[in-house]
GROMACS .gro file of C-alpha atoms in nm:
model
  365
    1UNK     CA    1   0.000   0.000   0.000
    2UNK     CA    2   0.356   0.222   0.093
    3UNK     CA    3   0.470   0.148  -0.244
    4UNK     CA    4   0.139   0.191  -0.458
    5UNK     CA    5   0.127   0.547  -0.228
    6UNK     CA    6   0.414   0.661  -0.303
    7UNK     CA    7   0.381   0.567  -0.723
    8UNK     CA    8   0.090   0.800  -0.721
    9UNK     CA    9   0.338   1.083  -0.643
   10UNK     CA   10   0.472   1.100  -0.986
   11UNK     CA   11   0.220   1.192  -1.186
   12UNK     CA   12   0.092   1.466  -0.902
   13UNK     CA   13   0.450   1.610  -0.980
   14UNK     CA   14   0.435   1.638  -1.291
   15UNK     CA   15   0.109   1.832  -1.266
   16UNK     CA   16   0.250   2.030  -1.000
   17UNK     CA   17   0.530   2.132  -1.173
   18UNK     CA   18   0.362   2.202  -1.442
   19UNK     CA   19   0.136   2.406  -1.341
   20UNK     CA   20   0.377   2.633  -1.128
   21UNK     CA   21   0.615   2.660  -1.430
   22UNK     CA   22   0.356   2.784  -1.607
   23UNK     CA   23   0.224   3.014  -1.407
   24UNK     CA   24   0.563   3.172  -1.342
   25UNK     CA   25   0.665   3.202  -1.726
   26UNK     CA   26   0.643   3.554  -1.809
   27UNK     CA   27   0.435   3.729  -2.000
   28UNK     CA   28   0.485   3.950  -2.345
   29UNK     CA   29   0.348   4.262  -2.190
   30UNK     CA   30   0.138   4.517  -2.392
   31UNK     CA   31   0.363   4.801  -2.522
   32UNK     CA   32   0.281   5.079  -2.752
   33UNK     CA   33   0.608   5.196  -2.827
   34UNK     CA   34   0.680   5.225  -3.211
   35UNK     CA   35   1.058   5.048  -3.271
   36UNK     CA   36   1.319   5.208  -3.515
   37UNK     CA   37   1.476   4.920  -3.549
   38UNK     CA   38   1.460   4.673  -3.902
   39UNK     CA   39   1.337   4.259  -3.859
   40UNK     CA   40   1.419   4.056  -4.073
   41UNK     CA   41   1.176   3.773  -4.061
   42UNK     CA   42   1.251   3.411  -4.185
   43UNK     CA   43   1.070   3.114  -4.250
   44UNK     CA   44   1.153   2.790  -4.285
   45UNK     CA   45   0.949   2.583  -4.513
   46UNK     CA   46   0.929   2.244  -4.633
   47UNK     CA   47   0.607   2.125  -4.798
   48UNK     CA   48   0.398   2.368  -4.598
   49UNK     CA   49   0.146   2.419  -4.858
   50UNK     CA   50  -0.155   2.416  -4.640
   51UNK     CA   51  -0.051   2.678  -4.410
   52UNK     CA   52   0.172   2.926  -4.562
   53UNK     CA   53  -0.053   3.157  -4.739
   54UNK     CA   54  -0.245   3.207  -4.381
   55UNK     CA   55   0.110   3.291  -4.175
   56UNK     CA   56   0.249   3.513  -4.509
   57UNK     CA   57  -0.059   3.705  -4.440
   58UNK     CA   58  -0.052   3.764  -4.128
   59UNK     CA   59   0.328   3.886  -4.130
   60UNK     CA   60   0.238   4.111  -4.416
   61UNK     CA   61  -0.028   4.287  -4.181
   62UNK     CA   62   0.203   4.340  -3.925
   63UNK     CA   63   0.153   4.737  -3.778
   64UNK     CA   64   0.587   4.754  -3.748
   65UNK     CA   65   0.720   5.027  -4.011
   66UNK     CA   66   1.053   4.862  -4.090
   67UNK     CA   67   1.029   4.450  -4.199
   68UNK     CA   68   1.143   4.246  -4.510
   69UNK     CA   69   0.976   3.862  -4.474
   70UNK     CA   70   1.159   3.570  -4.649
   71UNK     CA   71   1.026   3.254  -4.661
   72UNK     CA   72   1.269   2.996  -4.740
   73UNK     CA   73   1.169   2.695  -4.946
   74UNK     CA   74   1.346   2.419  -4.863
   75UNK     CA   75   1.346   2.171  -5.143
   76UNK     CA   76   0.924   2.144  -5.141
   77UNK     CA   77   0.794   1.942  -5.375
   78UNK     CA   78   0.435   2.074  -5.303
   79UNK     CA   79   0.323   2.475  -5.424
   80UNK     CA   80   0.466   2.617  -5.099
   81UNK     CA   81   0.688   2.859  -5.266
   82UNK     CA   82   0.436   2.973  -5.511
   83UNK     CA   83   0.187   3.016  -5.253
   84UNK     CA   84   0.473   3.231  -5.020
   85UNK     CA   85   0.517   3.503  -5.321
   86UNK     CA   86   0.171   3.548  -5.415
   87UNK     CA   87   0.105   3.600  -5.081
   88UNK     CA   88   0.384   3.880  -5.058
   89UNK     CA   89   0.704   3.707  -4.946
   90UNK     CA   90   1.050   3.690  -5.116
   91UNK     CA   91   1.110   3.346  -5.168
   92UNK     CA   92   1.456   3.244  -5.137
   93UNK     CA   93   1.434   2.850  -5.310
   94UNK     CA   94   1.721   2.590  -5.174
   95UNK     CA   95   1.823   2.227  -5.298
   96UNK     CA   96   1.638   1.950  -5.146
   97UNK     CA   97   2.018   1.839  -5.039
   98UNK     CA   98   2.176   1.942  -4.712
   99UNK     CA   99   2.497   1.974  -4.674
  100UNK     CA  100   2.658   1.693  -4.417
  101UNK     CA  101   2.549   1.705  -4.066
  102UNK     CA  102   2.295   1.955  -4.085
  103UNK     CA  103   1.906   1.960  -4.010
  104UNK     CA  104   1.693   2.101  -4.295
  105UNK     CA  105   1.519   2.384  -4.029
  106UNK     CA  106   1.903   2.495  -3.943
  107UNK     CA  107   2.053   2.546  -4.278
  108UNK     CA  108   1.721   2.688  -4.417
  109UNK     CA  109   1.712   2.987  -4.113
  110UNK     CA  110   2.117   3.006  -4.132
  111UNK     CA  111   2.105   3.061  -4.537
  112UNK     CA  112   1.889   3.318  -4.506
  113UNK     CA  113   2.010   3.521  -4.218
  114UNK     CA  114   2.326   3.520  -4.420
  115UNK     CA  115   2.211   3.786  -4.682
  116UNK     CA  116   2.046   4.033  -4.417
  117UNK     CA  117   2.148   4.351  -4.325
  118UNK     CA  118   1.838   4.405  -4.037
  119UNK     CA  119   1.836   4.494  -3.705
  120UNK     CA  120   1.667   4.185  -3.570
  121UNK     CA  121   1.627   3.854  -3.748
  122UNK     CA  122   1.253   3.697  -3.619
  123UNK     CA  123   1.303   3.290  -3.690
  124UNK     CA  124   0.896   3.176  -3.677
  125UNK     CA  125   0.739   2.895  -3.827
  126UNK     CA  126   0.532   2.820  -4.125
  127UNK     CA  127   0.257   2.712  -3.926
  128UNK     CA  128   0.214   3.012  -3.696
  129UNK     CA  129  -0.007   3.286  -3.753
  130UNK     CA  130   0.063   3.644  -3.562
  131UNK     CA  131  -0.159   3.922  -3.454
  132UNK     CA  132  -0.075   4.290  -3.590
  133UNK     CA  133   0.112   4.399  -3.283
  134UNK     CA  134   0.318   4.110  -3.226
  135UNK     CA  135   0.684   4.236  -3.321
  136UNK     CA  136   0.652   4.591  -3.245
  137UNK     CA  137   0.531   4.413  -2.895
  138UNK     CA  138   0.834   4.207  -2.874
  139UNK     CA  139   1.100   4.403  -3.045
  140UNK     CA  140   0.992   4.655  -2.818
  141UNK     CA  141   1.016   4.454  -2.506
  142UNK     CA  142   1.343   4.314  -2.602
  143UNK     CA  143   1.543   4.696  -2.647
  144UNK     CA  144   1.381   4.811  -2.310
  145UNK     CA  145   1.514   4.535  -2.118
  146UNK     CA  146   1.838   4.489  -2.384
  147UNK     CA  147   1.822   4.151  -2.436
  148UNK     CA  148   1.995   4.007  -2.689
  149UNK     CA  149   1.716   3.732  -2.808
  150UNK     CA  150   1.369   3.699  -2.733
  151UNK     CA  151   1.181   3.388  -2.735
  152UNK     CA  152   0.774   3.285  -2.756
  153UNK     CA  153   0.561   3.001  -2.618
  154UNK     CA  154   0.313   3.014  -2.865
  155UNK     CA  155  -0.084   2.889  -2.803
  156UNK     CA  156  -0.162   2.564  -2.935
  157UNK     CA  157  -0.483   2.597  -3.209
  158UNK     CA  158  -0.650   2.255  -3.117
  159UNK     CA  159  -0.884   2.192  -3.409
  160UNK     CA  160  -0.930   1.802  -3.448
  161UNK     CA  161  -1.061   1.538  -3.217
  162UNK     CA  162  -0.662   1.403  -3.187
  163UNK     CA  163  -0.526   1.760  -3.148
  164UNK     CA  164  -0.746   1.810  -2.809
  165UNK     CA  165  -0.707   1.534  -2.719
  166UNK     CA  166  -0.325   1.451  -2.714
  167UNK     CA  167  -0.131   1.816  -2.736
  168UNK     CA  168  -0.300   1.980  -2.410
  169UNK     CA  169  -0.172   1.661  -2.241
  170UNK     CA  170   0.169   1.710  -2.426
  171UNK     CA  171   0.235   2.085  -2.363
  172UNK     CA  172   0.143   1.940  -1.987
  173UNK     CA  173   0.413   1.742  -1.993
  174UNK     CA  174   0.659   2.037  -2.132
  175UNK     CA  175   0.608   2.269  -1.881
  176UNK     CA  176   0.607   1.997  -1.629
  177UNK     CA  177   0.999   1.965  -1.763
  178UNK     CA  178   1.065   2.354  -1.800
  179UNK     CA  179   1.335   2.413  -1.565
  180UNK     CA  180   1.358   2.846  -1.517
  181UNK     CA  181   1.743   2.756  -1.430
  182UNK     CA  182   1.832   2.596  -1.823
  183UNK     CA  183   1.768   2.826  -2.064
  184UNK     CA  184   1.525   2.739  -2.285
  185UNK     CA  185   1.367   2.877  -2.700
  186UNK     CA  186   1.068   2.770  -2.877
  187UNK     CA  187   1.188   2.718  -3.218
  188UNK     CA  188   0.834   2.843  -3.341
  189UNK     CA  189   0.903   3.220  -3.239
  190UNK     CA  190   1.283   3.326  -3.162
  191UNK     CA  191   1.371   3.696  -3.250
  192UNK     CA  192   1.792   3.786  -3.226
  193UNK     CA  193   1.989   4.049  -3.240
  194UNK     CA  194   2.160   4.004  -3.587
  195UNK     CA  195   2.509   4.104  -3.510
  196UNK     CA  196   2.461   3.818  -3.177
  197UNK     CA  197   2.368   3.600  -3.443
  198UNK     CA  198   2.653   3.673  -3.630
  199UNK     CA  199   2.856   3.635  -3.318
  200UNK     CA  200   2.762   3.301  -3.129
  201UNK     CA  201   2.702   3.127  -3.491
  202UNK     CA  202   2.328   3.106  -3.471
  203UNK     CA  203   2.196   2.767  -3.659
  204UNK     CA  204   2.541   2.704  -3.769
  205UNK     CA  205   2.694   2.616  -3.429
  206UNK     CA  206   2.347   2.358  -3.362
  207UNK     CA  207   2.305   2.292  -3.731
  208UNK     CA  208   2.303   1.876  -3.635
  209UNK     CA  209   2.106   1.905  -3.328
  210UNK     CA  210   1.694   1.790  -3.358
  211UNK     CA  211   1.610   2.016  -3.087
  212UNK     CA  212   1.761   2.319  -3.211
  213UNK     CA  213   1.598   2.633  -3.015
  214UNK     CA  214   1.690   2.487  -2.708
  215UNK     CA  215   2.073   2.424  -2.795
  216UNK     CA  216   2.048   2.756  -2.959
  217UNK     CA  217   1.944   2.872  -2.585
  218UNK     CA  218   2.223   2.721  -2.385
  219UNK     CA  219   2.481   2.824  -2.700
  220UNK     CA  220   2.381   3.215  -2.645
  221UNK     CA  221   2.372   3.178  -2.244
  222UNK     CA  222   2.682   3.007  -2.235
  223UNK     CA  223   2.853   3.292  -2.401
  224UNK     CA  224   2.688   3.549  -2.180
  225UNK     CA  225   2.426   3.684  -2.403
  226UNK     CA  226   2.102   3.807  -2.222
  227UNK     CA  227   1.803   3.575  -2.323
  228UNK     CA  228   1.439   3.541  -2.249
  229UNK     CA  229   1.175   3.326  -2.257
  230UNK     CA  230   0.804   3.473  -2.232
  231UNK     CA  231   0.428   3.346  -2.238
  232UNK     CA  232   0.315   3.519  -2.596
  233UNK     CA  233  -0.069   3.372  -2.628
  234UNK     CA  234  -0.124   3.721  -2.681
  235UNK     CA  235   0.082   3.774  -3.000
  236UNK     CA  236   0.087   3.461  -3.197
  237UNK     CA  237  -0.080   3.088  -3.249
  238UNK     CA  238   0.077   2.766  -3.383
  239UNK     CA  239  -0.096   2.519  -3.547
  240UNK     CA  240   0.134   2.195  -3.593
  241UNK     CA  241  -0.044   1.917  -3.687
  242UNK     CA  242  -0.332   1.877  -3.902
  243UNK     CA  243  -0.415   1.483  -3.865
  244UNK     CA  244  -0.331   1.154  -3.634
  245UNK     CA  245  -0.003   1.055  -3.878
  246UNK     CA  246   0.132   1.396  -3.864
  247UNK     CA  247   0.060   1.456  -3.492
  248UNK     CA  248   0.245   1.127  -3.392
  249UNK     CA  249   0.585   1.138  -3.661
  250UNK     CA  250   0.631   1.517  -3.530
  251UNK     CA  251   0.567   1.422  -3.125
  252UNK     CA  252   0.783   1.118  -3.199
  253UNK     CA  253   1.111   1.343  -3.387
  254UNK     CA  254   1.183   1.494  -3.043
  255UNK     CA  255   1.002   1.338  -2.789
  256UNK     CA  256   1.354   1.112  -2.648
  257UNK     CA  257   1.572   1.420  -2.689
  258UNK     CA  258   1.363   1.683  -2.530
  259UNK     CA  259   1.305   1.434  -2.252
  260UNK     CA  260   1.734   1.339  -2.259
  261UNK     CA  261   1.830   1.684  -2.248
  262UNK     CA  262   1.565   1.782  -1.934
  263UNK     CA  263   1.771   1.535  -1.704
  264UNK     CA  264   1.590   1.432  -1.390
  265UNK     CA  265   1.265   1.613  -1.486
  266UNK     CA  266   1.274   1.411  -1.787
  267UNK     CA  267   1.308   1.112  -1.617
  268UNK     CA  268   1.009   1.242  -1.405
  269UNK     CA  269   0.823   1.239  -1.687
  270UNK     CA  270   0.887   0.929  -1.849
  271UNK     CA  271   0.849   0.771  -1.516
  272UNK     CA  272   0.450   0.927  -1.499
  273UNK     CA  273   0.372   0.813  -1.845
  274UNK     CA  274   0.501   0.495  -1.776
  275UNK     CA  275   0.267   0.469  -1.446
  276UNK     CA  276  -0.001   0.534  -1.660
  277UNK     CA  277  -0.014   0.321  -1.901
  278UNK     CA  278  -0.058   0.105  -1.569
  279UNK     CA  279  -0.390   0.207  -1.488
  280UNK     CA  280  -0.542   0.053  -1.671
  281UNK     CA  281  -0.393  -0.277  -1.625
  282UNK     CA  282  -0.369  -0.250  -1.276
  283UNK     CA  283  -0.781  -0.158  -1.264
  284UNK     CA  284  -0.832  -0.481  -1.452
  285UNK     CA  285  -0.574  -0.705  -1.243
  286UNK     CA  286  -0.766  -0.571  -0.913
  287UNK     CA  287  -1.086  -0.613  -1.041
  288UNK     CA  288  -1.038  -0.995  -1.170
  289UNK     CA  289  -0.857  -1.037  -0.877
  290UNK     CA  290  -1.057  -0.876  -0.593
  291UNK     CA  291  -0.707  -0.723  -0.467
  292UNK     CA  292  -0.840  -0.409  -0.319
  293UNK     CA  293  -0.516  -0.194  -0.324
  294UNK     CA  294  -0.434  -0.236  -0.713
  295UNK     CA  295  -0.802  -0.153  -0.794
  296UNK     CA  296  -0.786   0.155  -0.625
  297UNK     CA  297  -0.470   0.226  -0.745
  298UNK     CA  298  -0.557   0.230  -1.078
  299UNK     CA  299  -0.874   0.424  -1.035
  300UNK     CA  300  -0.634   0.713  -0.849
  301UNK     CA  301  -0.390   0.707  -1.124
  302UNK     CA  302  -0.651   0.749  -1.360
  303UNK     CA  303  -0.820   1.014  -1.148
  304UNK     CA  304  -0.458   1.196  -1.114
  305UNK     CA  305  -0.423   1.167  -1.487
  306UNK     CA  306  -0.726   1.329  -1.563
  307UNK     CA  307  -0.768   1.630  -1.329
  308UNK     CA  308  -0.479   1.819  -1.443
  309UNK     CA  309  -0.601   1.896  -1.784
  310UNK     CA  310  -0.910   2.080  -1.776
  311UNK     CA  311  -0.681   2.393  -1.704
  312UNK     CA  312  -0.462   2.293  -2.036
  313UNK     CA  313  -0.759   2.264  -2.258
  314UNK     CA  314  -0.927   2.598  -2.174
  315UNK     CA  315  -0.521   2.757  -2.232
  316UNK     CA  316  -0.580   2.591  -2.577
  317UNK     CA  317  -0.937   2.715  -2.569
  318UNK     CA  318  -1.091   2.327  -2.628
  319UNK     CA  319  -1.430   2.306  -2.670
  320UNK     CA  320  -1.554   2.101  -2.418
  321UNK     CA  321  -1.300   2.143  -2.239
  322UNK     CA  322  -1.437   1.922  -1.931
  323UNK     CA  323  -1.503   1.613  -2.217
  324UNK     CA  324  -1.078   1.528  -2.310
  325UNK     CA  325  -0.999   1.446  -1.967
  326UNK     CA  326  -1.227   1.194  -1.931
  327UNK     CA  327  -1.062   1.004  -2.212
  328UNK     CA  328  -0.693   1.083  -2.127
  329UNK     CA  329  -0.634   0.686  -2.124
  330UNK     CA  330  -0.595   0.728  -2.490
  331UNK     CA  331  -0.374   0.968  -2.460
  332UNK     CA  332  -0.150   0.855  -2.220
  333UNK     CA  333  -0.109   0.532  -2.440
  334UNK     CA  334  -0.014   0.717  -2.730
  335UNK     CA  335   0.247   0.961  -2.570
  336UNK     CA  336   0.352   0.621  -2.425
  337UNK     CA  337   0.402   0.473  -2.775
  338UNK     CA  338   0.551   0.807  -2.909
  339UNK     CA  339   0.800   0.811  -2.657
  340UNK     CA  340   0.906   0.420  -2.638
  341UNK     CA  341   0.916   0.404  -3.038
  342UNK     CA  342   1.116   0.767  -3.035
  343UNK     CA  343   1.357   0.630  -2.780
  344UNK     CA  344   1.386   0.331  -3.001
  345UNK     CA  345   1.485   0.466  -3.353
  346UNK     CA  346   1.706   0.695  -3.186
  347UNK     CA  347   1.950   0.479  -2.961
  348UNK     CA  348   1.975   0.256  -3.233
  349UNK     CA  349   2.045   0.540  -3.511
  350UNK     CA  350   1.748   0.470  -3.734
  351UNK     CA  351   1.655   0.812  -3.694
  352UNK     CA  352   1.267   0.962  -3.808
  353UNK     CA  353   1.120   1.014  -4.126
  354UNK     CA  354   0.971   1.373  -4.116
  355UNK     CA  355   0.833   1.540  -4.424
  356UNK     CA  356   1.045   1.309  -4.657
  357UNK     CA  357   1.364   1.316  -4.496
  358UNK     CA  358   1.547   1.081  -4.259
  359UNK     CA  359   1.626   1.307  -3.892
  360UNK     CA  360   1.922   1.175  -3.710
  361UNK     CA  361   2.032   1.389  -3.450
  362UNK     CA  362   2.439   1.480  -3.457
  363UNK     CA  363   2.522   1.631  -3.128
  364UNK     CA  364   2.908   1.694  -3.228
  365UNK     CA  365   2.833   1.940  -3.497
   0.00000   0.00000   0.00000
């Protein structure tokens, strides 16, 4: 009874700590100032047909008197790069090869930075869309407090049955992991001082690393540069994935490195997962059984499981937001599988297919 106690710990951490992290993350505040400065913005691109006409949209009606947007195609073989230029972008077009030991998302943000002369250089994804006053909001913030680089957590659009029901519980998990003492990006929204860029060697010092923002992070704070993290739900959305297949290849590219890299809290968090997948069992076991203490185990863990995420969903802004939880079995099996099969591939060098490339992490380069 000690032991089944105690088990029921971990997954009250990890909704603990997520909470709190959350709540202490700072917020993009509201400032009117109008910035001199020139952004450069970049996009990376690969096959992002479906989404880049909404983002190049929404960059073009940005209220900020000095930006040039490039959106760089990397080797699509879908209309992305038509779709970028009609929208209003430049369109700078690379080769579907990368050069050895690079990620496609580094060398497509480090080829373009090299030809601009801005200010600031604003990295964002092709699958974010931003409100008017985003970067005057955030260039703004980032000269009154001179910081060097500036980084977004963006909220999630949750459109799909899968969506609700699996990234709420995901970004859970995230923020259960965000130490405030590592420093931390989120590759979807990272604006930098050019000349730092220039400096530290931006993409091109983590060009081989999967999870690139956050090596980018501890690159620029180990060489003293001032860096911040903020809540930006205000200022800009991200939606990711628009099925099941996409949801799970994309959770499953970083899942064992974001988790490696966290340490101890991403133990933690493997260890919760893994006690839930248990629940189930262990309900069953107790109830075929009549072993009291494993049946209402299982129906705790369940319980525990379940009554963190209302709070999540309404961040997201679910729709029925009190209807997800109830079904967050499913969900913990498939973060389960995601995690076990992402573990897999990567020990053993297989790497993960991700919009028609093979991504194998090299942590040397």
């Amino acid at each position: 009874m000690i032991f089944l106690a105690a088990m029921l710990a971990v997954p009250a951490a990890v909704i603990f700590l997520s909470e709190r992290n959350y709540r202490r993350l700072p917020y993009l505040p509201n400032l009117n100032n109008i910035p001199l400065s020139s952004v450069e913005i970049i996009v990376p691109a690969r096959n992002e047909s479906a989404s880049i006409e909404r983002l190049v949209c929404s960059l073009v009606a940005l209220d900020y008197p000095s930006v040039h947007l490039t959106v760089v195609d990397d080797g699509s073989s879908d209309d992305t790069a038509l779709k970028a230029k009609v929208a209003g972008a430049a369109v700078l077009c690379l080769s579907s090869d990368l050069p050895p030991g690079w990620t496609g998302k580094c060398n497509a943000c480090d080829q373009a930075a090299r030809y601009s002369e801005a200010d600031w250089l604003l990295f964002t994804d092709a699958d974010t869309y931003h409100t008017p006053d985003s970067l005057r909001r955030v260039v703004t913030y980032a000269e009154r407090c001179q910081l060097d680089a500036v980084s977004l957590l963006l909220r999630q659009e949750c459109v799909t049955f899968w969506e609700r029901l699996i990234l709420p519980m995901a970004y859970q998990n995230y923020f259960a992991t965000l130490n405030a003492d590592q420093p931390a990006f989120n590759g979807q929204y990272i604006l930098i001082r050019r000349a730092v860029y220039e400096e530290s060697g931006g993409f091109g010092a983590v060009r081989g690393r999967v999870m690139e923002d956050v090596a980018l992070a501890t690159l620029l704070a180990a060489q003293g540069y001032r860096i911040k993290l903020l809540n930006g739900h205000s200022a800009a959305s991200v939606r990711m994935y628009r099925d099941l297949p996409a949801l799970l290849r994309g959770m499953t590219k970083t899942a064992f490195v974001a988790a490696r890299d966290r340490g101890g809290f991403g133990l933690l968090l493997g260890g919760a997962v893994l006690l839930g997948v248990c629940a189930i069992p262990a309900l069953i076991v107790g109830l075929v059984t009549g072993y009291a203490p494993l049946l209402l185990w299982g129906l705790a863990m369940m319980i525990i499981t379940a009554v963190g995420l209302p709070s999540w969903m309404r961040r997201f802004e679910v729709e029925r937001w009190w209807f997800y939880p109830l079904l967050s079995q499913i969900g913990v099996f498939i973060l389960f599988g995601v995690g076990f099969t992402s573990t897999f591939r990567t020990i053993l060098g297989w790497g993960v297919r991700w919009k028609g490339r093979t991504i194998i992490e090299h942590r040397t380069a």
